[in-house]
PDB file of C-alpha atoms in Angstrom:
ATOM      1  CA  MET A   1     -14.042 -94.190 131.746  1.00  0.00           C
ATOM      2  CA  THR A   2     -13.533 -95.311 135.350  1.00  0.00           C
ATOM      3  CA  VAL A   3     -10.368 -96.874 136.769  1.00  0.00           C
ATOM      4  CA  ARG A   4      -9.837 -99.185 139.740  1.00  0.00           C
ATOM      5  CA  ARG A   5      -6.941-101.321 140.918  1.00  0.00           C
ATOM      6  CA  GLY A   6      -7.366-105.068 140.556  1.00  0.00           C
ATOM      7  CA  GLY A   7      -6.124-107.758 142.868  1.00  0.00           C
ATOM      8  CA  SER A   8      -2.886-108.159 140.891  1.00  0.00           C
ATOM      9  CA  GLY A   9      -2.076-104.478 141.303  1.00  0.00           C
ATOM     10  CA  ARG A  10      -2.788-103.659 137.665  1.00  0.00           C
ATOM     11  CA  LEU A  11      -5.311-100.980 136.873  1.00  0.00           C
ATOM     12  CA  VAL A  12      -8.708-102.134 135.633  1.00  0.00           C
ATOM     13  CA  PHE A  13     -10.560 -99.847 133.232  1.00  0.00           C
ATOM     14  CA  GLY A  14     -14.325 -99.439 133.275  1.00  0.00           C
ATOM     15  CA  TRP A  15     -15.644 -98.325 129.906  1.00  0.00           C
ATOM     16  CA  GLY A  16     -19.044 -96.959 130.850  1.00  0.00           C
ATOM     17  CA  SER A  17     -21.059 -96.411 127.701  1.00  0.00           C
ATOM     18  CA  GLY A  18     -18.496 -94.741 125.397  1.00  0.00           C
ATOM     19  CA  ARG A  19     -15.523 -95.474 123.173  1.00  0.00           C
ATOM     20  CA  LEU A  20     -12.114 -94.030 123.961  1.00  0.00           C
ATOM     21  CA  VAL A  21     -10.726 -91.598 121.367  1.00  0.00           C
ATOM     22  CA  PHE A  22      -7.072 -90.587 120.945  1.00  0.00           C
ATOM     23  CA  GLU A  23      -6.035 -87.793 118.567  1.00  0.00           C
ATOM     24  CA  GLY A  24      -2.421 -87.130 117.667  1.00  0.00           C
ATOM     25  CA  TRP A  25       0.459 -88.539 115.670  1.00  0.00           C
ATOM     26  CA  ILE A  26       2.154 -91.926 115.233  1.00  0.00           C
ATOM     27  CA  ALA A  27       5.764 -92.059 114.022  1.00  0.00           C
ATOM     28  CA  GLY A  28       6.881 -95.391 112.553  1.00  0.00           C
ATOM     29  CA  LEU A  29      10.667 -95.680 112.284  1.00  0.00           C
ATOM     30  CA  GLY A  30      13.201 -98.274 111.229  1.00  0.00           C
ATOM     31  CA  THR A  31      16.951 -98.242 111.864  1.00  0.00           C
ATOM     32  CA  SER A  32      19.903 -99.887 110.164  1.00  0.00           C
ATOM     33  CA  SER A  33      20.583-101.850 113.385  1.00  0.00           C
ATOM     34  CA  GLY A  34      17.261-103.673 112.955  1.00  0.00           C
ATOM     35  CA  THR A  35      15.514-101.923 115.850  1.00  0.00           C
ATOM     36  CA  ARG A  36      12.100-100.525 114.932  1.00  0.00           C
ATOM     37  CA  VAL A  37      10.441 -97.721 116.906  1.00  0.00           C
ATOM     38  CA  VAL A  38       6.835 -96.499 117.082  1.00  0.00           C
ATOM     39  CA  VAL A  39       6.246 -93.185 118.851  1.00  0.00           C
ATOM     40  CA  GLY A  40       2.775 -92.064 119.891  1.00  0.00           C
ATOM     41  CA  HIS A  41       2.234 -88.349 120.529  1.00  0.00           C
ATOM     42  CA  TRP A  42      -1.317 -87.798 121.802  1.00  0.00           C
ATOM     43  CA  GLU A  43      -2.632 -84.275 122.234  1.00  0.00           C
ATOM     44  CA  VAL A  44      -6.175 -85.465 123.033  1.00  0.00           C
ATOM     45  CA  SER A  45      -6.826 -88.660 125.007  1.00  0.00           C
ATOM     46  CA  PRO A  46      -8.790 -89.970 128.016  1.00  0.00           C
ATOM     47  CA  PHE A  47      -5.501 -89.651 129.969  1.00  0.00           C
ATOM     48  CA  GLY A  48      -4.749 -86.096 128.868  1.00  0.00           C
ATOM     49  CA  PRO A  49      -1.808 -85.262 126.573  1.00  0.00           C
ATOM     50  CA  PHE A  50       1.003 -87.839 126.702  1.00  0.00           C
ATOM     51  CA  GLY A  51       3.594 -89.682 124.643  1.00  0.00           C
ATOM     52  CA  ASP A  52       4.624 -93.329 124.531  1.00  0.00           C
ATOM     53  CA  VAL A  53       7.236 -95.390 122.716  1.00  0.00           C
ATOM     54  CA  MET A  54       7.063 -98.979 121.470  1.00  0.00           C
ATOM     55  CA  ILE A  55      10.383-100.596 120.530  1.00  0.00           C
ATOM     56  CA  GLU A  56      11.032-103.923 118.830  1.00  0.00           C
ATOM     57  CA  ARG A  57      14.679-104.933 118.827  1.00  0.00           C
ATOM     58  CA  ALA A  58      16.334-106.928 116.061  1.00  0.00           C
ATOM     59  CA  ASP A  59      15.983-110.090 118.178  1.00  0.00           C
ATOM     60  CA  GLY A  60      12.204-109.566 118.425  1.00  0.00           C
ATOM     61  CA  HIS A  61      12.104-108.273 122.024  1.00  0.00           C
ATOM     62  CA  ARG A  62       9.174-105.847 122.366  1.00  0.00           C
ATOM     63  CA  LEU A  63       9.452-103.016 124.882  1.00  0.00           C
ATOM     64  CA  LEU A  64       6.924-100.377 125.949  1.00  0.00           C
ATOM     65  CA  LEU A  65       8.061 -97.059 127.435  1.00  0.00           C
ATOM     66  CA  ALA A  66       5.134 -95.194 129.019  1.00  0.00           C
ATOM     67  CA  PRO A  67       5.026 -92.122 131.273  1.00  0.00           C
ATOM     68  CA  THR A  68       2.634 -93.372 133.980  1.00  0.00           C
ATOM     69  CA  ARG A  69       1.396 -96.671 135.395  1.00  0.00           C
ATOM     70  CA  ARG A  70      -2.093 -95.772 134.196  1.00  0.00           C
ATOM     71  CA  THR A  71      -1.064 -95.329 130.554  1.00  0.00           C
ATOM     72  CA  ALA A  72       1.291 -98.316 130.748  1.00  0.00           C
ATOM     73  CA  ASP A  73      -1.462-100.639 131.967  1.00  0.00           C
ATOM     74  CA  PHE A  74      -3.891 -99.447 129.308  1.00  0.00           C
ATOM     75  CA  ILE A  75      -1.420 -99.744 126.418  1.00  0.00           C
ATOM     76  CA  ALA A  76      -0.088-103.104 127.633  1.00  0.00           C
ATOM     77  CA  GLY A  77      -3.675-104.328 127.839  1.00  0.00           C
ATOM     78  CA  THR A  78      -4.306-103.308 124.226  1.00  0.00           C
ATOM     79  CA  TYR A  79      -1.026-104.389 122.592  1.00  0.00           C
ATOM     80  CA  ARG A  80       1.579-107.119 123.183  1.00  0.00           C
ATOM     81  CA  PHE A  81       4.970-106.568 124.841  1.00  0.00           C
ATOM     82  CA  ASP A  82       7.709-108.636 126.426  1.00  0.00           C
ATOM     83  CA  GLU A  83       8.687-105.819 128.782  1.00  0.00           C
ATOM     84  CA  VAL A  84       7.012-102.657 130.110  1.00  0.00           C
ATOM     85  CA  ARG A  85       8.829 -99.741 131.727  1.00  0.00           C
ATOM     86  CA  VAL A  86       7.321 -96.616 133.309  1.00  0.00           C
ATOM     87  CA  VAL A  87       9.761 -93.789 132.533  1.00  0.00           C
ATOM     88  CA  PRO A  88       9.604 -90.067 131.726  1.00  0.00           C
ATOM     89  CA  VAL A  89       8.606 -89.647 128.073  1.00  0.00           C
ATOM     90  CA  ASP A  90       9.274 -86.279 126.456  1.00  0.00           C
ATOM     91  CA  VAL A  91       8.122 -85.848 122.848  1.00  0.00           C
ATOM     92  CA  ARG A  92       8.826 -82.511 121.163  1.00  0.00           C
ATOM     93  CA  ARG A  93       7.023 -82.167 117.830  1.00  0.00           C
ATOM     94  CA  GLY A  94       8.280 -79.434 115.550  1.00  0.00           C
ATOM     95  CA  ARG A  95       7.133 -78.586 112.051  1.00  0.00           C
ATOM     96  CA  GLU A  96      10.260 -80.077 110.471  1.00  0.00           C
ATOM     97  CA  ALA A  97      11.779 -82.228 113.240  1.00  0.00           C
ATOM     98  CA  TRP A  98      10.914 -84.274 116.330  1.00  0.00           C
ATOM     99  CA  THR A  99      12.988 -85.047 119.406  1.00  0.00           C
ATOM    100  CA  VAL A 100      12.085 -87.879 121.769  1.00  0.00           C
ATOM    101  CA  ARG A 101      13.614 -88.766 125.119  1.00  0.00           C
ATOM    102  CA  ALA A 102      12.165 -91.770 126.883  1.00  0.00           C
ATOM    103  CA  GLY A 103      14.183 -93.627 129.505  1.00  0.00           C
ATOM    104  CA  PRO A 104      17.087 -95.268 127.651  1.00  0.00           C
ATOM    105  CA  LEU A 105      16.011 -93.908 124.234  1.00  0.00           C
ATOM    106  CA  ASP A 106      17.292 -90.697 122.660  1.00  0.00           C
ATOM    107  CA  LEU A 107      15.799 -90.016 119.228  1.00  0.00           C
ATOM    108  CA  ARG A 108      15.691 -87.217 116.681  1.00  0.00           C
ATOM    109  CA  PHE A 109      14.312 -87.264 113.155  1.00  0.00           C
ATOM    110  CA  THR A 110      13.442 -84.793 110.422  1.00  0.00           C
ATOM    111  CA  LEU A 111      10.417 -84.762 108.134  1.00  0.00           C
ATOM    112  CA  GLY A 112       9.762 -84.139 104.455  1.00  0.00           C
ATOM    113  CA  ARG A 113       6.662 -82.644 102.907  1.00  0.00           C
ATOM    114  CA  SER A 114       3.395 -84.548 102.592  1.00  0.00           C
ATOM    115  CA  GLY A 115       3.284 -86.611  99.394  1.00  0.00           C
ATOM    116  CA  PRO A 116       0.213 -87.434  97.291  1.00  0.00           C
ATOM    117  CA  MET A 117      -1.154 -89.797  99.952  1.00  0.00           C
ATOM    118  CA  GLY A 118      -0.662 -87.238 102.698  1.00  0.00           C
ATOM    119  CA  LEU A 119      -2.280 -84.462 100.671  1.00  0.00           C
ATOM    120  CA  LEU A 120      -5.255 -86.704  99.943  1.00  0.00           C
ATOM    121  CA  LEU A 121      -5.672 -87.517 103.636  1.00  0.00           C
ATOM    122  CA  ARG A 122      -5.420 -83.843 104.585  1.00  0.00           C
ATOM    123  CA  ALA A 123      -8.277 -83.038 102.227  1.00  0.00           C
ATOM    124  CA  LEU A 124     -10.654 -85.394 104.065  1.00  0.00           C
ATOM    125  CA  PRO A 125     -13.004 -83.820 106.630  1.00  0.00           C
ATOM    126  CA  GLY A 126     -11.830 -84.425 110.176  1.00  0.00           C
ATOM    127  CA  ALA A 127     -15.269 -85.678 111.179  1.00  0.00           C
ATOM    128  CA  LEU A 128     -14.960 -88.456 108.591  1.00  0.00           C
ATOM    129  CA  ALA A 129     -11.622 -89.673 109.974  1.00  0.00           C
ATOM    130  CA  ARG A 130     -13.225 -89.970 113.426  1.00  0.00           C
ATOM    131  CA  ARG A 131     -15.872 -92.435 112.243  1.00  0.00           C
ATOM    132  CA  PRO A 132     -15.062 -96.133 112.766  1.00  0.00           C
ATOM    133  CA  ALA A 133     -17.183 -96.922 109.688  1.00  0.00           C
ATOM    134  CA  TRP A 134     -14.703 -94.942 107.557  1.00  0.00           C
ATOM    135  CA  SER A 135     -11.764 -96.851 109.058  1.00  0.00           C
ATOM    136  CA  ALA A 136     -13.546-100.111 108.246  1.00  0.00           C
ATOM    137  CA  LEU A 137     -14.051 -98.967 104.659  1.00  0.00           C
ATOM    138  CA  THR A 138     -10.375 -98.061 104.184  1.00  0.00           C
ATOM    139  CA  ASP A 139      -8.971-101.242 105.753  1.00  0.00           C
ATOM    140  CA  LEU A 140      -8.772-103.271 102.532  1.00  0.00           C
ATOM    141  CA  PRO A 141      -7.176-100.491 100.421  1.00  0.00           C
ATOM    142  CA  ALA A 142      -4.638 -99.888 103.201  1.00  0.00           C
ATOM    143  CA  ARG A 143      -3.700-103.571 103.288  1.00  0.00           C
ATOM    144  CA  LEU A 144      -3.283-103.652  99.508  1.00  0.00           C
ATOM    145  CA  LEU A 145      -1.246-100.444  99.263  1.00  0.00           C
ATOM    146  CA  LEU A 146       0.802-100.526 102.475  1.00  0.00           C
ATOM    147  CA  ARG A 147       2.307-103.837 103.575  1.00  0.00           C
ATOM    148  CA  GLY A 148       1.344-104.767 107.133  1.00  0.00           C
ATOM    149  CA  VAL A 149      -0.955-101.771 107.654  1.00  0.00           C
ATOM    150  CA  ARG A 150      -4.464-102.258 109.018  1.00  0.00           C
ATOM    151  CA  THR A 151      -7.013 -99.593 109.919  1.00  0.00           C
ATOM    152  CA  ARG A 152      -9.242-101.795 112.080  1.00  0.00           C
ATOM    153  CA  GLY A 153      -8.926-105.012 114.031  1.00  0.00           C
ATOM    154  CA  SER A 154      -9.100-106.870 117.319  1.00  0.00           C
ATOM    155  CA  ALA A 155      -6.800-105.619 120.068  1.00  0.00           C
ATOM    156  CA  GLY A 156      -5.998-107.129 123.462  1.00  0.00           C
ATOM    157  CA  SER A 157      -8.354-107.551 126.424  1.00  0.00           C
ATOM    158  CA  GLY A 158     -11.389-108.017 124.178  1.00  0.00           C
ATOM    159  CA  ARG A 159     -11.045-104.595 122.565  1.00  0.00           C
ATOM    160  CA  ARG A 160     -11.664-103.337 119.033  1.00  0.00           C
ATOM    161  CA  GLU A 161      -9.602-100.588 117.449  1.00  0.00           C
ATOM    162  CA  TRP A 162      -9.960 -98.247 114.462  1.00  0.00           C
ATOM    163  CA  TYR A 163      -7.438 -95.854 112.903  1.00  0.00           C
ATOM    164  CA  GLY A 164      -8.475 -92.821 110.844  1.00  0.00           C
ATOM    165  CA  ALA A 165      -5.473 -91.185 109.126  1.00  0.00           C
ATOM    166  CA  ARG A 166      -5.470 -87.429 108.421  1.00  0.00           C
ATOM    167  CA  ASP A 167      -1.952 -86.796 107.066  1.00  0.00           C
ATOM    168  CA  LEU A 168       1.240 -88.686 106.218  1.00  0.00           C
ATOM    169  CA  ARG A 169       4.743 -87.214 106.049  1.00  0.00           C
ATOM    170  CA  PRO A 170       7.979 -89.079 105.261  1.00  0.00           C
ATOM    171  CA  VAL A 171      10.951 -89.250 107.612  1.00  0.00           C
ATOM    172  CA  ARG A 172      14.107 -87.937 105.940  1.00  0.00           C
ATOM    173  CA  THR A 173      16.894 -88.372 108.495  1.00  0.00           C
ATOM    174  CA  LEU A 174      17.154 -90.073 111.858  1.00  0.00           C
ATOM    175  CA  SER A 175      19.613 -90.366 114.733  1.00  0.00           C
ATOM    176  CA  ALA A 176      18.865 -92.667 117.647  1.00  0.00           C
ATOM    177  CA  ALA A 177      20.594 -94.292 120.600  1.00  0.00           C
ATOM    178  CA  PHE A 178      19.350 -96.859 123.106  1.00  0.00           C
ATOM    179  CA  ALA A 179      21.191 -97.044 126.439  1.00  0.00           C
ATOM    180  CA  GLY A 180      24.053 -95.195 124.742  1.00  0.00           C
ATOM    181  CA  ASP A 181      24.304 -97.590 121.783  1.00  0.00           C
ATOM    182  CA  ASP A 182      23.890 -96.050 118.336  1.00  0.00           C
ATOM    183  CA  LEU A 183      20.926 -97.576 116.474  1.00  0.00           C
ATOM    184  CA  GLY A 184      22.160 -96.464 113.069  1.00  0.00           C
ATOM    185  CA  ALA A 185      20.570 -94.507 110.257  1.00  0.00           C
ATOM    186  CA  SER A 186      16.975 -94.454 109.049  1.00  0.00           C
ATOM    187  CA  ALA A 187      15.858 -97.673 107.346  1.00  0.00           C
ATOM    188  CA  PRO A 188      12.594 -99.363 106.299  1.00  0.00           C
ATOM    189  CA  VAL A 189      10.374-100.751 109.060  1.00  0.00           C
ATOM    190  CA  ASP A 190      11.175-104.319 108.069  1.00  0.00           C
ATOM    191  CA  PRO A 191      10.123-106.796 109.268  1.00  0.00           C
ATOM    192  CA  PRO A 192       6.798-105.255 110.343  1.00  0.00           C
ATOM    193  CA  VAL A 193       6.408-104.600 114.069  1.00  0.00           C
ATOM    194  CA  ARG A 194       4.360-107.108 116.085  1.00  0.00           C
ATOM    195  CA  PHE A 195       2.689-105.078 118.821  1.00  0.00           C
ATOM    196  CA  GLY A 196      -0.881-105.489 117.597  1.00  0.00           C
ATOM    197  CA  PHE A 197      -3.040-106.576 114.660  1.00  0.00           C
ATOM    198  CA  GLY A 198      -1.166-104.341 112.192  1.00  0.00           C
ATOM    199  CA  SER A 199       2.097-102.538 111.609  1.00  0.00           C
ATOM    200  CA  VAL A 200       3.084 -99.014 110.661  1.00  0.00           C
ATOM    201  CA  PRO A 201       3.963 -98.409 106.978  1.00  0.00           C
ATOM    202  CA  ARG A 202       7.234 -99.910 105.735  1.00  0.00           C
ATOM    203  CA  SER A 203       8.532 -96.471 104.725  1.00  0.00           C
ATOM    204  CA  PRO A 204       9.443 -94.435 107.836  1.00  0.00           C
ATOM    205  CA  GLY A 205       6.946 -91.653 108.373  1.00  0.00           C
ATOM    206  CA  VAL A 206       4.614 -89.761 110.672  1.00  0.00           C
ATOM    207  CA  THR A 207       0.850 -90.194 110.418  1.00  0.00           C
ATOM    208  CA  ARG A 208      -1.652 -87.800 111.915  1.00  0.00           C
ATOM    209  CA  VAL A 209      -4.358 -90.083 113.237  1.00  0.00           C
ATOM    210  CA  VAL A 210      -7.567 -90.486 115.209  1.00  0.00           C
ATOM    211  CA  THR A 211      -7.558 -93.784 117.110  1.00  0.00           C
ATOM    212  CA  THR A 212     -10.762 -95.196 118.594  1.00  0.00           C
ATOM    213  CA  VAL A 213     -10.706 -98.067 121.092  1.00  0.00           C
ATOM    214  CA  ALA A 214     -13.803 -99.888 122.305  1.00  0.00           C
ATOM    215  CA  PRO A 215     -14.625-103.127 124.128  1.00  0.00           C
ATOM    216  CA  VAL A 216     -16.159-105.947 122.142  1.00  0.00           C
ATOM    217  CA  ARG A 217     -19.860-106.030 122.822  1.00  0.00           C
ATOM    218  CA  ALA A 218     -20.985-109.135 124.612  1.00  0.00           C
ATOM    219  CA  ARG A 219     -23.202-111.344 122.517  1.00  0.00           C
ATOM    220  CA  ARG A 220     -26.798-111.556 123.598  1.00  0.00           C
ATOM    221  CA  PRO A 221     -27.651-114.954 125.062  1.00  0.00           C
ATOM    222  CA  ALA A 222     -29.734-117.174 122.839  1.00  0.00           C
ATOM    223  CA  ARG A 223     -33.438-117.005 123.617  1.00  0.00           C
ATOM    224  CA  ALA A 224     -34.574-119.980 125.620  1.00  0.00           C
ATOM    225  CA  ASP A 225     -36.917-122.410 123.902  1.00  0.00           C
ATOM    226  CA  ARG A 226     -40.168-121.872 125.759  1.00  0.00           C
ATOM    227  CA  ARG A 227     -41.981-124.777 124.186  1.00  0.00           C
ATOM    228  CA  THR A 228     -42.964-127.640 126.505  1.00  0.00           C
ATOM    229  CA  ALA A 229     -42.004-131.207 125.798  1.00  0.00           C
ATOM    230  CA  GLY A 230     -45.490-131.768 124.436  1.00  0.00           C
ATOM    231  CA  GLY A 231     -45.243-128.821 122.058  1.00  0.00           C
ATOM    232  CA  GLY A 232     -47.617-125.845 121.933  1.00  0.00           C
TER     233      GLY A 232
END
């Protein structure tokens, strides 16, 4: 992937010949105040390890908190937001609890053990989860079993995206504050978040995931009709 700065000041990403792969965890969280939070914790990515936070307030305002202009421009070009802020993002992932500090957000939550779905996902070979064809195959079951969830779809800027899940753990307890205001206790992610083509599961949880992002291939131009007016 190559990067250059466009005339508007935003970074422009050149894809070269490959897809971009992100490996890490996505936490989908609801609060009793109506604010929903999605935390990305990426240990492997084209940008190196980083974390990001997507927040949708009860009034529908969508905010991205990203650690660098480079990651902010890429994420904002893939998903939809009303506001983007570049702030320090510190995600600490423990075995039983996470802590997240990102600009105005202070967040801590604890995890339960993997349930039947999580154990099933853990049993799948990692190489399988990395294949977009597998994500395409699981898209329909995911939509039927988990409201709002999609494992493939069209993202922003002419991009395609696939999610391959490898584990799922429930969130047990949560404490969160935004700009000093308490967001309340853990609650379902309802209504679904509206950052992209799908939402996180309604039940708060953390999913270990492989995310693949690729540009939509340009269609080949139709072959010109080489026949003359007289035929032949």
